[in-house]
Amino acid sequence: MVSEHAAQVLVASNRGPVSYTRGEDGSLTSKRGGGGLVSGLSAVDDKLWVCAALSDGDREAVRQGVAEPGVRMLDIDAALHADAYNGIANSVLWFVHHMLYQTPLEPAFDAEFRRQWASYEAYNRAFAEALAEEAGEGAAVLVQDYHLALVPGMLRELRADLRIGHFSHTPWAPVDYFRLLPDDIGEQLLRGILGADRAAFLTRRWADAFIGCCTEILGGTGRTRIGVHGLGADAEFLRRRAHEADVDERMEALREQVGPGRRTIVRVDRTELSKNIVRGLLAYRALLAEHPEWRERVAHIAFAYPSRQDLVVYREYTAAVQTLADEINAEYGTPGWTPVILHVKDDFARSLAAYRLADVALVNPIRDGMNLVAKEVPVVSDDGCVLVLSREAGAYEELGDASIVVNPYDVSATAEALHQALSMPHDERADRTKALAAAATALPPQQWFLDQLEALREG
């Protein structure tokens, strides 16, 4: 049954634009989220965002009928969501696309995996049914990311009239690695996305990898068109937000921690396995060992915000980052100099302050769909910065020419890249920053979303 208030533009994602917390008195408080998708969707007025209730507060809001206009939250059973989200999306699909498995030991797809996969199917089906119910005749539906890879195919069976798009915000695994998945599961994932009229990716490399998997496993992509949309930084918002009072306050605090006259190497990441924070710290330690002239003349501002701490491997990784930072400070620190300034509490204003202070930005992921930090730092850096960039980041496709490019596994070469970046003449640094900022803002979030919508409707 189609809703009487049928929408013409719908977006589906695991996380929505709003979250709720429940107070001790039972009252609900809402908080708006940020990020590229939230910014992008602001370009469309008449839309419906379908998302999952992620917290007890979210589920209580659904039960009480509390909702923001244009948002439908699905109260999916918490245990089922945990299986689908942590068990499959984050512990299997994320690991495949980012090539994170230690293959001598993992994965081992057993009966427990199959049980969790059934939850992933049920979770995707809940979204497909809600979208089918809410979508107007011939509506455009844009399904987001690896959490909802089966939705396009399921929705196509329910509503053949819809224009369906799927967008992958992660890399896509090359076919040899994708085939780690059980054969039937890999095929089901591909057919799920191919239920869309259009499947889109952040870079040509990821799109080609998807096409390669479809060609090898299914014999082609069928009628599904493939697109590329490289999400850019929201320059207007970032520049405005980076000069508000709370950012200025945090800049002063960071300047005090860094100390007068010192250069800064900045990184801002979640403690996500693919972000390669440990090798980044090892490279910084190698810089101090091999180029002692930088001791007491540089500080590494490293923000490593906890991520997915309900998974053991992520808790262990976060602990490894903290341990290594402590070791570097113990080995090289002096009474007036802390070599690594590590912060693990998420603070957006402090991140922007670090962006403004950055002489060098270190973005060295093992593998990353895009990496918006690489695009954001050059946009707001006060005095220009040099970007040391992994060739495995999606951003490399657009920013590589103006960056110092590194192999993320090569600690010695990354240390030399940091030395080269710190030593770069001011004029060259300024020219590179200008080129980086221009490339980084070529497709801001609103245009990124509108381009997808237009391409989907053109059919």
Short mmCIF file of C-alpha atoms in Angstrom, two decimals:
data_model
loop_
_atom_site.label_atom_id
_atom_site.label_comp_id
_atom_site.label_asym_id
_atom_site.label_seq_id
_atom_site.Cartn_x
_atom_site.Cartn_y
_atom_site.Cartn_z
CA MET A 1 0.00 0.00 0.00
CA VAL A 2 1.42 3.38 -1.03
CA SER A 3 1.30 6.25 1.50
CA GLU A 4 -1.24 8.99 0.79
CA HIS A 5 1.59 11.53 1.21
CA ALA A 6 3.76 9.83 -1.40
CA ALA A 7 7.25 11.31 -1.88
CA GLN A 8 8.93 11.98 -5.22
CA VAL A 9 12.52 11.95 -3.93
CA LEU A 10 13.54 9.40 -1.31
CA VAL A 11 16.89 8.65 0.30
CA ALA A 12 17.67 5.52 2.30
CA SER A 13 20.64 5.13 4.64
CA ASN A 14 21.45 3.30 7.85
CA ARG A 15 22.05 6.54 9.76
CA GLY A 16 19.60 9.40 9.31
CA PRO A 17 19.94 13.18 9.68
CA VAL A 18 18.64 13.25 13.26
CA SER A 19 19.13 11.23 16.45
CA TYR A 20 17.27 11.23 19.75
CA THR A 21 18.38 10.87 23.36
CA ARG A 22 16.03 10.13 26.23
CA GLY A 23 16.39 12.06 29.46
CA GLU A 24 15.91 10.65 32.94
CA ASP A 25 12.40 12.15 32.96
CA GLY A 26 11.56 10.34 29.71
CA SER A 27 11.76 13.46 27.55
CA LEU A 28 13.33 13.21 24.10
CA THR A 29 15.98 15.57 22.76
CA SER A 30 16.85 15.63 19.06
CA LYS A 31 20.21 16.39 17.50
CA ARG A 32 20.94 17.08 13.83
CA GLY A 33 23.80 15.23 12.19
CA GLY A 34 26.41 16.52 9.76
CA GLY A 35 28.43 15.14 6.87
CA GLY A 36 28.35 15.20 3.10
CA LEU A 37 25.03 13.40 2.70
CA VAL A 38 23.20 15.75 5.09
CA SER A 39 24.69 18.76 3.29
CA GLY A 40 23.91 17.30 -0.11
CA LEU A 41 20.27 16.61 0.62
CA SER A 42 19.67 20.18 1.70
CA ALA A 43 19.59 20.92 -2.04
CA VAL A 44 16.18 19.19 -2.31
CA ASP A 45 13.18 20.55 -0.40
CA ASP A 46 10.50 17.91 -0.97
CA LYS A 47 12.13 14.65 0.05
CA LEU A 48 11.77 11.75 2.45
CA TRP A 49 14.74 10.26 4.28
CA VAL A 50 14.25 6.65 5.41
CA CYS A 51 16.74 5.51 8.08
CA ALA A 52 17.10 3.10 10.97
CA ALA A 53 16.47 3.85 14.63
CA LEU A 54 19.96 3.30 16.04
CA SER A 55 19.60 4.02 19.75
CA ASP A 56 17.11 3.48 22.54
CA GLY A 57 16.22 7.16 22.17
CA ASP A 58 15.57 6.72 18.45
CA ARG A 59 13.38 3.66 19.06
CA GLU A 60 11.44 5.48 21.76
CA ALA A 61 10.87 8.39 19.37
CA VAL A 62 9.40 5.98 16.81
CA ARG A 63 7.17 4.39 19.43
CA GLN A 64 5.91 7.81 20.57
CA GLY A 65 5.34 8.96 17.00
CA VAL A 66 7.96 11.72 17.35
CA ALA A 67 9.50 12.54 13.98
CA GLU A 68 11.01 15.41 12.05
CA PRO A 69 9.29 16.41 8.82
CA GLY A 70 10.74 14.48 5.90
CA VAL A 71 12.25 11.69 8.02
CA ARG A 72 10.91 8.17 8.56
CA MET A 73 12.81 6.14 11.13
CA LEU A 74 12.42 2.37 11.08
CA ASP A 75 12.21 0.62 14.46
CA ILE A 76 14.13 -2.50 13.47
CA ASP A 77 14.67 -5.03 16.26
CA ALA A 78 17.89 -4.08 18.06
CA ALA A 79 19.38 -7.60 17.94
CA LEU A 80 18.59 -7.96 14.24
CA HIS A 81 20.13 -4.56 13.54
CA ALA A 82 23.27 -5.51 15.50
CA ASP A 83 23.67 -8.68 13.40
CA ALA A 84 23.15 -6.81 10.14
CA TYR A 85 25.20 -3.73 11.00
CA ASN A 86 28.08 -5.04 13.12
CA GLY A 87 28.00 -8.69 12.10
CA ILE A 88 27.76 -8.26 8.32
CA ALA A 89 28.11 -4.64 7.16
CA ASN A 90 31.02 -3.60 9.39
CA SER A 91 32.71 -6.96 10.04
CA VAL A 92 32.39 -8.51 6.58
CA LEU A 93 31.49 -6.08 3.79
CA TRP A 94 33.68 -3.27 5.15
CA PHE A 95 36.59 -5.70 5.55
CA VAL A 96 36.18 -7.03 2.01
CA HIS A 97 36.01 -3.63 0.31
CA HIS A 98 38.91 -2.23 2.36
CA MET A 99 40.90 -5.48 2.01
CA LEU A 100 41.50 -5.70 5.78
CA TYR A 101 41.39 -9.43 6.44
CA GLN A 102 44.41 -11.33 7.81
CA THR A 103 43.72 -14.09 5.32
CA PRO A 104 45.70 -16.91 7.00
CA LEU A 105 43.17 -16.68 9.86
CA GLU A 106 40.07 -14.96 8.50
CA PRO A 107 37.41 -14.92 7.19
CA ALA A 108 35.79 -18.23 8.04
CA PHE A 109 32.21 -18.20 6.77
CA ASP A 110 30.33 -20.63 9.00
CA ALA A 111 26.83 -21.21 10.34
CA GLU A 112 27.02 -18.06 12.50
CA PHE A 113 27.81 -16.00 9.42
CA ARG A 114 24.76 -17.48 7.66
CA ARG A 115 22.59 -16.62 10.66
CA GLN A 116 23.80 -13.03 10.59
CA TRP A 117 23.39 -12.86 6.83
CA ALA A 118 19.71 -13.71 7.27
CA SER A 119 19.48 -10.66 9.56
CA TYR A 120 21.18 -8.53 6.89
CA GLU A 121 18.55 -9.71 4.39
CA ALA A 122 15.72 -8.93 6.81
CA TYR A 123 17.19 -5.50 7.56
CA ASN A 124 17.42 -4.67 3.86
CA ARG A 125 13.88 -5.99 3.30
CA ALA A 126 12.52 -3.63 5.99
CA PHE A 127 13.99 -0.69 4.08
CA ALA A 128 12.69 -1.93 0.72
CA GLU A 129 9.17 -2.33 2.08
CA ALA A 130 9.18 1.11 3.70
CA LEU A 131 10.45 2.74 0.49
CA ALA A 132 7.84 0.91 -1.58
CA GLU A 133 5.15 2.18 0.77
CA GLU A 134 6.33 5.80 0.81
CA ALA A 135 7.36 6.37 -2.82
CA GLY A 136 5.05 8.13 -5.24
CA GLU A 137 4.49 6.85 -8.76
CA GLY A 138 7.76 7.00 -10.71
CA ALA A 139 9.64 8.49 -7.74
CA ALA A 140 13.45 8.67 -7.56
CA VAL A 141 14.96 6.57 -4.75
CA LEU A 142 18.64 6.97 -3.85
CA VAL A 143 19.92 4.10 -1.69
CA GLN A 144 23.15 4.71 0.20
CA ASP A 145 26.08 2.42 0.83
CA TYR A 146 27.10 -1.12 1.70
CA HIS A 147 24.62 -1.44 4.56
CA LEU A 148 21.78 -1.50 2.01
CA ALA A 149 23.28 -3.35 -0.95
CA LEU A 150 20.28 -5.67 -1.32
CA VAL A 151 17.64 -2.93 -1.23
CA PRO A 152 17.63 -1.99 -4.95
CA GLY A 153 16.86 -5.54 -6.07
CA MET A 154 14.23 -6.05 -3.38
CA LEU A 155 12.61 -2.69 -4.12
CA ARG A 156 12.59 -3.38 -7.87
CA GLU A 157 10.47 -6.50 -7.23
CA LEU A 158 8.00 -4.46 -5.17
CA ARG A 159 7.82 -1.32 -7.34
CA ALA A 160 8.86 -1.66 -11.00
CA ASP A 161 7.82 1.96 -11.67
CA LEU A 162 10.51 3.57 -9.52
CA ARG A 163 13.81 5.10 -10.61
CA ILE A 164 16.32 3.49 -8.25
CA GLY A 165 19.92 4.55 -7.66
CA HIS A 166 22.56 3.04 -5.39
CA PHE A 167 25.64 4.94 -4.22
CA SER A 168 28.72 3.27 -2.69
CA HIS A 169 30.67 5.50 -0.32
CA THR A 170 33.40 2.88 0.17
CA PRO A 171 35.94 1.46 -2.23
CA TRP A 172 34.86 -1.61 -4.19
CA ALA A 173 36.98 -4.74 -3.85
CA PRO A 174 38.84 -6.09 -6.90
CA VAL A 175 37.35 -9.34 -8.13
CA ASP A 176 39.99 -11.66 -6.62
CA TYR A 177 39.41 -10.20 -3.16
CA PHE A 178 35.62 -9.94 -3.58
CA ARG A 179 35.61 -13.67 -4.23
CA LEU A 180 36.62 -14.29 -0.61
CA LEU A 181 32.86 -14.08 -0.03
CA PRO A 182 30.85 -17.28 -0.43
CA ASP A 183 29.89 -17.58 -4.10
CA ASP A 184 26.15 -17.28 -3.53
CA ILE A 185 26.58 -14.27 -1.21
CA GLY A 186 28.83 -12.41 -3.66
CA GLU A 187 26.35 -13.01 -6.44
CA GLN A 188 23.45 -11.89 -4.24
CA LEU A 189 25.24 -8.63 -3.39
CA LEU A 190 25.97 -7.84 -7.03
CA ARG A 191 22.42 -8.65 -8.12
CA GLY A 192 21.10 -6.53 -5.26
CA ILE A 193 22.90 -3.43 -6.50
CA LEU A 194 22.09 -4.26 -10.13
CA GLY A 195 18.43 -3.95 -9.18
CA ALA A 196 19.12 -0.22 -9.47
CA ASP A 197 18.77 1.73 -12.71
CA ARG A 198 22.08 3.36 -11.84
CA ALA A 199 24.94 2.36 -9.52
CA ALA A 200 27.38 5.15 -8.65
CA PHE A 201 30.77 5.39 -6.99
CA LEU A 202 33.19 8.02 -5.67
CA THR A 203 35.93 7.30 -8.23
CA ARG A 204 36.40 5.63 -11.59
CA ARG A 205 38.68 3.06 -9.92
CA TRP A 206 35.92 1.80 -7.62
CA ALA A 207 33.38 1.82 -10.47
CA ASP A 208 35.71 -0.24 -12.65
CA ALA A 209 36.25 -2.73 -9.81
CA PHE A 210 32.48 -3.20 -9.50
CA ILE A 211 32.14 -3.67 -13.25
CA GLY A 212 34.98 -6.20 -13.08
CA CYS A 213 33.18 -8.21 -10.40
CA CYS A 214 29.91 -8.15 -12.33
CA THR A 215 31.63 -9.18 -15.56
CA GLU A 216 33.57 -12.03 -13.97
CA ILE A 217 30.77 -13.40 -11.78
CA LEU A 218 27.55 -12.50 -13.63
CA GLY A 219 28.71 -11.88 -17.18
CA GLY A 220 28.06 -8.12 -17.08
CA THR A 221 26.11 -5.30 -15.46
CA GLY A 222 22.88 -5.85 -17.39
CA ARG A 223 20.76 -2.73 -17.83
CA THR A 224 22.26 -0.91 -14.85
CA ARG A 225 24.17 2.23 -15.77
CA ILE A 226 27.37 3.01 -13.86
CA GLY A 227 28.27 6.54 -12.71
CA VAL A 228 31.05 8.37 -10.87
CA HIS A 229 30.49 11.35 -8.55
CA GLY A 230 33.49 12.52 -6.52
CA LEU A 231 32.04 14.13 -3.41
CA GLY A 232 33.82 17.41 -2.68
CA ALA A 233 34.25 19.63 0.35
CA ASP A 234 31.61 22.21 1.30
CA ALA A 235 33.94 25.22 1.13
CA GLU A 236 31.39 27.88 2.07
CA PHE A 237 30.32 26.06 5.24
CA LEU A 238 33.87 25.07 6.25
CA ARG A 239 35.34 28.55 5.85
CA ARG A 240 32.50 30.13 7.80
CA ARG A 241 32.49 27.53 10.56
CA ALA A 242 36.30 27.54 10.88
CA HIS A 243 36.28 31.20 11.95
CA GLU A 244 33.70 31.01 14.72
CA ALA A 245 34.64 31.80 18.30
CA ASP A 246 34.86 28.20 19.59
CA VAL A 247 37.37 27.33 16.84
CA ASP A 248 39.50 30.37 17.73
CA GLU A 249 39.52 29.25 21.38
CA ARG A 250 40.68 25.76 20.43
CA MET A 251 43.37 27.20 18.15
CA GLU A 252 44.85 29.06 21.10
CA ALA A 253 44.82 25.89 23.21
CA LEU A 254 46.49 23.89 20.42
CA ARG A 255 49.10 26.63 19.84
CA GLU A 256 49.98 26.42 23.52
CA GLN A 257 50.35 22.63 23.32
CA VAL A 258 52.48 22.85 20.14
CA GLY A 259 54.72 25.63 21.45
CA PRO A 260 56.00 28.77 19.72
CA GLY A 261 57.66 28.60 16.30
CA ARG A 262 57.06 24.92 15.66
CA ARG A 263 55.75 23.36 12.46
CA THR A 264 52.71 21.10 12.58
CA ILE A 265 51.84 17.78 10.98
CA VAL A 266 48.08 17.24 11.33
CA ARG A 267 45.91 14.17 10.93
CA VAL A 268 42.20 13.85 11.77
CA ASP A 269 40.66 10.38 11.61
CA ARG A 270 38.35 7.97 13.27
CA THR A 271 40.26 5.06 14.81
CA GLU A 272 39.17 2.95 11.88
CA LEU A 273 41.42 0.08 10.81
CA SER A 274 41.67 1.35 7.23
CA LYS A 275 42.89 4.82 8.26
CA ASN A 276 46.42 3.51 8.94
CA ILE A 277 47.06 5.65 12.01
CA VAL A 278 49.66 3.29 13.48
CA ARG A 279 51.88 3.40 10.36
CA GLY A 280 51.47 7.17 10.30
CA LEU A 281 52.86 7.36 13.83
CA LEU A 282 55.65 4.96 12.91
CA ALA A 283 56.54 7.24 9.99
CA TYR A 284 56.63 10.25 12.31
CA ARG A 285 58.90 8.35 14.71
CA ALA A 286 61.16 7.48 11.74
CA LEU A 287 61.23 11.17 10.77
CA LEU A 288 62.49 12.12 14.24
CA ALA A 289 65.06 9.29 14.17
CA GLU A 290 66.41 9.91 10.67
CA HIS A 291 66.10 13.72 10.60
CA PRO A 292 67.08 14.83 14.10
CA GLU A 293 67.03 18.45 12.90
CA TRP A 294 63.23 18.31 13.29
CA ARG A 295 63.32 17.37 16.97
CA GLU A 296 61.75 20.15 19.04
CA ARG A 297 60.88 21.96 15.77
CA VAL A 298 57.74 20.03 14.82
CA ALA A 299 54.68 18.63 16.57
CA HIS A 300 52.31 15.94 15.29
CA ILE A 301 48.71 16.87 16.08
CA ALA A 302 46.90 13.53 15.82
CA PHE A 303 43.17 13.33 16.35
CA ALA A 304 42.02 9.71 16.51
CA TYR A 305 38.35 9.70 17.37
CA PRO A 306 37.05 6.33 18.67
CA SER A 307 35.02 4.35 16.15
CA ARG A 308 33.05 1.09 16.41
CA GLN A 309 34.23 0.47 19.95
CA ASP A 310 31.65 -2.30 20.34
CA LEU A 311 33.94 -4.43 18.13
CA VAL A 312 36.98 -5.94 19.91
CA VAL A 313 39.38 -5.41 17.01
CA TYR A 314 38.60 -1.67 17.00
CA ARG A 315 39.14 -1.34 20.75
CA GLU A 316 42.50 -3.07 20.35
CA TYR A 317 43.45 -0.78 17.48
CA THR A 318 42.53 2.35 19.46
CA ALA A 319 44.69 1.09 22.33
CA ALA A 320 47.61 0.46 19.93
CA VAL A 321 47.40 4.07 18.69
CA GLN A 322 47.51 5.42 22.25
CA THR A 323 50.40 3.13 23.23
CA LEU A 324 52.53 4.13 20.24
CA ALA A 325 51.91 7.86 20.80
CA ASP A 326 52.97 7.43 24.43
CA GLU A 327 56.14 5.58 23.35
CA ILE A 328 57.15 8.34 20.93
CA ASN A 329 56.59 11.01 23.57
CA ALA A 330 58.60 9.01 26.12
CA GLU A 331 61.45 8.44 23.65
CA TYR A 332 61.78 11.95 22.20
CA GLY A 333 59.83 14.35 24.41
CA THR A 334 61.54 17.07 26.43
CA PRO A 335 60.22 19.29 29.23
CA GLY A 336 59.23 21.93 26.68
CA TRP A 337 58.16 19.71 23.77
CA THR A 338 55.51 17.03 23.33
CA PRO A 339 56.21 15.36 19.95
CA VAL A 340 52.71 13.81 19.56
CA ILE A 341 49.62 15.71 20.67
CA LEU A 342 46.98 12.99 20.62
CA HIS A 343 43.28 13.67 21.22
CA VAL A 344 40.73 10.87 21.20
CA LYS A 345 37.55 12.78 22.12
CA ASP A 346 35.57 13.85 19.06
CA ASP A 347 35.47 17.65 18.74
CA PHE A 348 34.60 19.18 15.36
CA ALA A 349 35.64 22.70 16.36
CA ARG A 350 39.04 21.40 17.47
CA SER A 351 39.41 19.52 14.17
CA LEU A 352 38.81 22.76 12.27
CA ALA A 353 41.34 24.53 14.50
CA ALA A 354 43.91 21.87 13.59
CA TYR A 355 43.07 22.26 9.90
CA ARG A 356 43.82 25.98 10.16
CA LEU A 357 47.13 25.36 11.93
CA ALA A 358 48.33 22.60 9.59
CA ASP A 359 51.65 23.02 7.79
CA VAL A 360 51.43 19.40 6.65
CA ALA A 361 48.32 17.21 6.43
CA LEU A 362 48.95 13.47 6.66
CA VAL A 363 46.25 11.33 5.01
CA ASN A 364 47.65 7.83 4.56
CA PRO A 365 44.80 5.29 4.53
CA ILE A 366 45.32 1.68 3.54
CA ARG A 367 42.21 2.11 1.40
CA ASP A 368 39.49 4.76 1.46
CA GLY A 369 36.44 5.49 -0.66
CA MET A 370 37.32 9.20 -0.79
CA ASN A 371 38.62 10.77 2.45
CA LEU A 372 37.13 14.21 2.89
CA VAL A 373 39.81 15.29 5.38
CA ALA A 374 42.24 15.43 2.44
CA LYS A 375 39.86 17.85 0.76
CA GLU A 376 38.90 19.89 3.83
CA VAL A 377 42.34 20.81 5.21
CA PRO A 378 43.55 22.78 2.13
CA VAL A 379 40.25 24.68 2.06
CA VAL A 380 40.62 26.13 5.59
CA SER A 381 44.40 26.10 6.22
CA ASP A 382 45.43 29.62 7.27
CA ASP A 383 48.93 29.65 5.77
CA GLY A 384 48.71 26.86 3.22
CA CYS A 385 49.60 23.23 3.79
CA VAL A 386 51.32 20.36 2.04
CA LEU A 387 49.20 17.24 1.64
CA VAL A 388 50.96 13.89 2.12
CA LEU A 389 48.43 11.55 0.52
CA SER A 390 48.09 7.79 0.17
CA ARG A 391 47.63 6.60 -3.39
CA GLU A 392 44.97 4.23 -1.99
CA ALA A 393 42.62 7.08 -1.01
CA GLY A 394 39.86 7.86 -3.47
CA ALA A 395 40.90 11.52 -3.17
CA TYR A 396 44.18 10.61 -4.90
CA GLU A 397 42.35 10.60 -8.24
CA GLU A 398 41.62 14.32 -7.92
CA LEU A 399 44.35 15.58 -5.58
CA GLY A 400 47.35 13.42 -6.46
CA ASP A 401 49.02 15.90 -8.80
CA ALA A 402 49.23 18.59 -6.09
CA SER A 403 50.17 16.22 -3.24
CA ILE A 404 53.21 14.27 -2.11
CA VAL A 405 51.95 10.76 -2.81
CA VAL A 406 52.91 7.77 -0.67
CA ASN A 407 52.49 4.01 -0.56
CA PRO A 408 50.61 3.64 2.75
CA TYR A 409 52.56 0.51 3.73
CA ASP A 410 55.99 2.13 3.22
CA VAL A 411 56.85 3.71 6.57
CA SER A 412 60.33 4.86 5.48
CA ALA A 413 59.04 6.55 2.32
CA THR A 414 56.26 8.23 4.31
CA ALA A 415 58.86 9.59 6.76
CA GLU A 416 60.81 11.03 3.82
CA ALA A 417 57.59 12.50 2.41
CA LEU A 418 56.98 14.25 5.74
CA HIS A 419 60.53 15.63 5.65
CA GLN A 420 60.00 16.86 2.08
CA ALA A 421 56.68 18.45 3.06
CA LEU A 422 58.15 20.23 6.09
CA SER A 423 61.08 21.47 3.98
CA MET A 424 58.99 22.77 1.08
CA PRO A 425 59.48 26.46 0.16
CA HIS A 426 56.57 28.72 1.04
CA ASP A 427 55.74 29.69 -2.56
CA GLU A 428 55.50 26.08 -3.70
CA ARG A 429 53.38 25.24 -0.68
CA ALA A 430 51.03 28.13 -1.48
CA ASP A 431 50.68 27.04 -5.12
CA ARG A 432 49.94 23.46 -4.12
CA THR A 433 47.35 24.56 -1.56
CA LYS A 434 45.57 26.66 -4.15
CA ALA A 435 45.47 23.73 -6.59
CA LEU A 436 44.29 21.35 -3.86
CA ALA A 437 41.50 23.66 -2.72
CA ALA A 438 40.24 24.13 -6.28
CA ALA A 439 40.14 20.37 -6.93
CA ALA A 440 38.67 19.63 -3.50
CA THR A 441 35.66 21.90 -4.00
CA ALA A 442 34.89 21.01 -7.63
CA LEU A 443 31.74 19.06 -6.67
CA PRO A 444 30.35 20.35 -3.35
CA PRO A 445 27.78 18.19 -1.54
CA GLN A 446 24.63 19.85 -2.87
CA GLN A 447 25.78 19.64 -6.49
CA TRP A 448 27.03 16.10 -5.90
CA PHE A 449 23.54 15.03 -4.87
CA LEU A 450 21.74 17.00 -7.60
CA ASP A 451 24.00 15.50 -10.27
CA GLN A 452 23.05 11.99 -9.14
CA LEU A 453 19.37 12.83 -9.03
CA GLU A 454 19.44 14.37 -12.50
CA ALA A 455 21.37 11.42 -13.97
CA LEU A 456 18.91 8.98 -12.41
CA ARG A 457 15.87 10.83 -13.75
CA GLU A 458 17.34 11.19 -17.24
CA GLY A 459 17.48 7.40 -17.44
#
